[in-house]
């Protein structure tokens, strides 16, 4: 198993945001986490790579326990890509510079090699012609694709996506989802928090429905969309499909 999440709890003051979440992922799987806002989906992603420390529970990447106090968390984070809602690009660096910086700083790659790699990854997300553009010169969809290229340039074992299309104008969502679909088909292991049901239907090996800090139900897209075990799962899927449509 590539990723194992066991009994994760997280509390902010009196509010328990995660109440014992457990699941696993095999190499090459795409899992999609859905659920109402405020139910702990983004917090769960952040607990997985310890951007937010869990109060209880354990997480493993292959045989290494991420949550162990003696774990070199920077080494682990270099193996787990993270694509945020808000792009998080360096405004003073070009697209090429944003993608190149990780391999140079973290992997100690020579500048020429890192430049070659960065160009390859920008090409992979359809942005070969935007290498010299700064984030302010790019659309939201292009900025998010640079973020994905930046994650890919670290050769991650797993990429976490935290609502990667939620900050985008509707007409720009498709270009980001297209890249993500292609990565899923290539066998990249991806854990995705999203409202994009078309994407979930098309590429998810499993959908996880969370509410109130717990996993209510999980299953294949066919099972979840056509034969959900819990009434609440069916209600949520119907509502979200109405609101966001099923394109992807």
Coordinates of C-alpha atoms in Angstrom, one line a residue:
X1 CA 0.0 0.0 0.0
X2 CA 1.3 3.4 -0.9
X3 CA -0.6 5.6 1.6
X4 CA -2.2 4.4 4.8
X5 CA -4.2 6.9 7.0
X6 CA -5.3 5.5 10.3
X7 CA -7.7 7.1 12.8
X8 CA -6.9 10.7 12.2
X9 CA -8.4 13.2 14.6
X10 CA -8.1 17.0 14.5
X11 CA -9.7 19.6 16.8
X12 CA -9.7 23.4 16.6
X13 CA -10.7 24.6 20.1
X14 CA -13.9 22.8 21.0
X15 CA -14.7 21.8 17.4
X16 CA -13.6 18.4 16.3
X17 CA -13.0 18.7 12.5
X18 CA -11.8 15.2 11.9
X19 CA -13.2 12.4 14.1
X20 CA -11.2 9.2 13.3
X21 CA -10.6 9.0 9.5
X22 CA -9.0 5.9 8.1
X23 CA -8.4 4.7 4.5
X24 CA -5.6 3.5 2.2
X25 CA -4.4 4.0 -1.3
X26 CA -2.6 1.7 -3.7
X27 CA 0.0 2.9 -6.2
X28 CA -1.6 4.3 -9.3
X29 CA -5.0 4.9 -7.7
X30 CA -7.1 8.1 -8.0
X31 CA -9.3 8.7 -5.0
X32 CA -11.8 11.6 -4.9
X33 CA -13.0 13.1 -1.6
X34 CA -16.3 14.8 -1.6
X35 CA -18.5 16.3 1.0
X36 CA -20.1 19.6 2.3
X37 CA -17.9 22.6 3.1
X38 CA -16.4 22.6 6.6
X39 CA -16.4 18.8 6.9
X40 CA -12.6 18.4 7.2
X41 CA -11.6 17.5 3.6
X42 CA -8.9 20.1 3.2
X43 CA -7.7 19.6 6.8
X44 CA -7.3 15.8 6.1
X45 CA -5.0 16.6 3.2
X46 CA -3.0 18.9 5.3
X47 CA -2.7 16.3 8.1
X48 CA -1.4 13.7 5.6
X49 CA 1.7 15.7 4.9
X50 CA 1.8 17.4 8.3
X51 CA 1.2 20.9 7.1
X52 CA -1.4 20.6 9.9
X53 CA -0.4 18.3 12.7
X54 CA -3.1 15.7 13.6
X55 CA -4.0 15.4 17.3
X56 CA -4.3 11.7 17.1
X57 CA -3.8 8.9 14.5
X58 CA -1.0 7.9 12.1
X59 CA -0.1 8.2 8.4
X60 CA 2.3 6.1 6.4
X61 CA 3.8 6.6 3.0
X62 CA 4.8 3.1 2.0
X63 CA 6.7 1.8 5.0
X64 CA 7.6 5.2 6.5
X65 CA 5.4 6.7 9.2
X66 CA 4.9 10.4 8.3
X67 CA 3.4 11.2 11.6
X68 CA 6.3 9.9 13.7
X69 CA 8.1 12.7 15.5
X70 CA 11.5 11.5 14.3
X71 CA 10.5 11.4 10.6
X72 CA 12.3 13.8 8.3
X73 CA 9.2 15.6 7.2
X74 CA 11.0 17.7 4.5
X75 CA 12.2 14.4 2.9
X76 CA 8.6 13.1 3.0
X77 CA 7.1 16.3 1.6
X78 CA 9.5 16.1 -1.4
X79 CA 7.7 12.8 -2.3
X80 CA 4.2 14.2 -1.9
X81 CA 3.1 16.9 -4.3
X82 CA 0.4 19.4 -3.1
X83 CA -1.7 21.5 -5.5
X84 CA -3.6 24.2 -3.6
X85 CA -6.8 26.1 -4.5
X86 CA -4.9 29.3 -4.6
X87 CA -2.0 28.3 -6.9
X88 CA 0.7 29.5 -4.4
X89 CA 3.2 30.4 -7.2
X90 CA 6.1 32.7 -6.5
X91 CA 5.1 36.0 -8.1
X92 CA 8.7 37.1 -8.8
X93 CA 9.6 33.9 -10.7
X94 CA 8.5 32.9 -14.3
X95 CA 6.6 29.8 -14.9
X96 CA 9.9 28.1 -15.7
X97 CA 11.4 29.4 -12.5
X98 CA 8.5 28.2 -10.4
X99 CA 8.8 24.7 -11.7
X100 CA 12.6 24.6 -11.6
X101 CA 13.1 25.8 -8.0
X102 CA 12.1 22.6 -6.3
X103 CA 14.4 20.3 -8.1
X104 CA 17.3 22.8 -7.7
X105 CA 16.7 23.6 -4.0
X106 CA 15.4 20.2 -2.7
X107 CA 16.9 17.7 -5.0
X108 CA 20.1 19.7 -5.6
X109 CA 19.7 19.3 -9.4
X110 CA 22.1 21.3 -11.6
X111 CA 20.5 24.4 -13.1
X112 CA 20.7 23.1 -16.7
X113 CA 19.2 19.7 -15.8
X114 CA 16.4 21.4 -13.7
X115 CA 15.7 23.8 -16.6
X116 CA 15.4 20.9 -19.0
X117 CA 13.1 19.1 -16.6
X118 CA 10.9 22.2 -16.0
X119 CA 10.5 22.7 -19.7
X120 CA 9.4 19.0 -20.1
X121 CA 6.8 19.4 -17.3
X122 CA 5.5 22.7 -18.6
X123 CA 5.1 21.0 -22.0
X124 CA 3.3 18.1 -20.3
X125 CA 0.6 20.5 -19.0
X126 CA 0.3 22.3 -22.3
X127 CA 2.3 25.4 -21.3
X128 CA 5.6 25.1 -23.2
X129 CA 5.0 28.5 -24.8
X130 CA 4.5 30.2 -21.4
X131 CA 7.9 29.3 -19.8
X132 CA 9.0 32.9 -19.6
X133 CA 5.7 34.4 -18.4
X134 CA 5.2 35.5 -14.8
X135 CA 2.1 34.4 -12.8
X136 CA 0.5 37.9 -13.2
X137 CA 0.6 37.4 -17.0
X138 CA -1.2 34.0 -16.8
X139 CA -4.8 33.1 -16.5
X140 CA -6.0 31.2 -13.4
X141 CA -6.1 28.0 -15.3
X142 CA -2.6 28.5 -16.6
X143 CA -1.3 29.3 -13.1
X144 CA -2.9 26.1 -11.8
X145 CA -1.3 24.1 -14.5
X146 CA 2.1 25.6 -13.6
X147 CA 1.3 24.4 -10.0
X148 CA 0.7 20.9 -11.3
X149 CA 3.9 21.0 -13.4
X150 CA 5.8 22.2 -10.2
X151 CA 4.5 19.2 -8.3
X152 CA 5.4 16.8 -11.1
X153 CA 8.9 18.1 -11.4
X154 CA 9.6 16.6 -7.9
X155 CA 8.8 13.1 -9.2
X156 CA 6.2 12.6 -6.4
X157 CA 4.9 9.2 -5.3
X158 CA 1.5 10.9 -4.6
X159 CA -0.1 14.2 -5.4
X160 CA -2.7 15.8 -3.1
X161 CA -5.2 18.2 -4.9
X162 CA -7.1 20.6 -2.6
X163 CA -10.1 21.8 -4.7
X164 CA -7.8 22.7 -7.6
X165 CA -10.6 24.2 -9.7
X166 CA -12.6 26.1 -7.1
X167 CA -10.8 29.4 -7.6
X168 CA -11.2 29.3 -11.4
X169 CA -13.7 30.9 -13.8
X170 CA -16.0 28.2 -15.3
X171 CA -14.4 28.4 -18.7
X172 CA -10.9 27.7 -17.3
X173 CA -11.9 24.6 -15.3
X174 CA -11.8 22.2 -18.2
X175 CA -8.1 22.9 -19.1
X176 CA -7.0 21.9 -15.5
X177 CA -9.3 18.8 -15.4
X178 CA -7.9 17.7 -18.7
X179 CA -4.4 17.6 -17.3
X180 CA -5.6 15.8 -14.2
X181 CA -7.5 13.2 -16.3
X182 CA -4.4 12.6 -18.4
X183 CA -2.2 12.1 -15.2
X184 CA -4.7 9.6 -13.8
X185 CA -4.6 7.7 -17.0
X186 CA -0.8 7.7 -16.9
X187 CA -1.0 6.1 -13.4
X188 CA -0.1 9.0 -11.2
X189 CA -1.4 8.3 -7.6
X190 CA -3.7 11.2 -6.8
X191 CA -5.9 12.1 -3.8
X192 CA -8.3 14.8 -4.9
X193 CA -10.8 17.0 -3.0
X194 CA -13.2 18.4 -5.6
X195 CA -16.8 19.2 -6.5
X196 CA -16.2 18.1 -10.1
X197 CA -18.4 15.1 -10.4
X198 CA -17.6 14.5 -14.1
X199 CA -14.0 14.1 -13.2
X200 CA -14.9 11.8 -10.3
X201 CA -17.0 9.6 -12.6
X202 CA -14.4 9.5 -15.3
X203 CA -11.2 8.7 -13.4
X204 CA -11.8 7.9 -9.7
X205 CA -11.1 4.4 -8.6
X206 CA -13.0 5.2 -5.4
X207 CA -15.0 8.1 -4.1
X208 CA -15.0 9.0 -0.4
X209 CA -18.0 10.9 1.0
X210 CA -17.2 12.8 4.2
X211 CA -19.5 14.7 6.5
X212 CA -19.0 16.1 10.0
X213 CA -15.4 14.8 10.1
X214 CA -16.1 11.2 9.3
X215 CA -16.2 9.0 6.2
X216 CA -19.9 8.3 5.7
X217 CA -19.4 6.0 2.7
X218 CA -16.8 5.0 0.1
X219 CA -17.1 3.1 -3.1
X220 CA -16.6 3.1 -6.9
X221 CA -18.2 5.9 -8.9
X222 CA -20.8 3.5 -10.3
X223 CA -21.8 2.3 -6.8
X224 CA -21.9 5.8 -5.3
X225 CA -23.8 7.4 -8.1
X226 CA -26.3 4.6 -8.8
X227 CA -26.6 2.6 -5.6
X228 CA -25.4 4.6 -2.6
X229 CA -25.9 2.7 0.7
X230 CA -26.6 5.9 2.7
X231 CA -29.5 8.2 1.9
X232 CA -27.3 11.2 2.8
X233 CA -24.7 10.2 0.2
X234 CA -27.4 10.1 -2.6
X235 CA -28.8 13.4 -1.5
X236 CA -25.4 15.1 -1.5
X237 CA -24.5 13.7 -4.9
X238 CA -27.8 14.8 -6.5
X239 CA -27.4 18.3 -5.0
X240 CA -23.7 18.7 -6.1
X241 CA -24.5 17.4 -9.6
X242 CA -27.3 20.0 -9.9
X243 CA -25.1 22.8 -8.6
X244 CA -21.9 22.0 -10.5
X245 CA -23.0 19.9 -13.4
X246 CA -21.3 16.7 -14.4
X247 CA -18.8 18.0 -17.0
X248 CA -15.2 17.2 -16.5

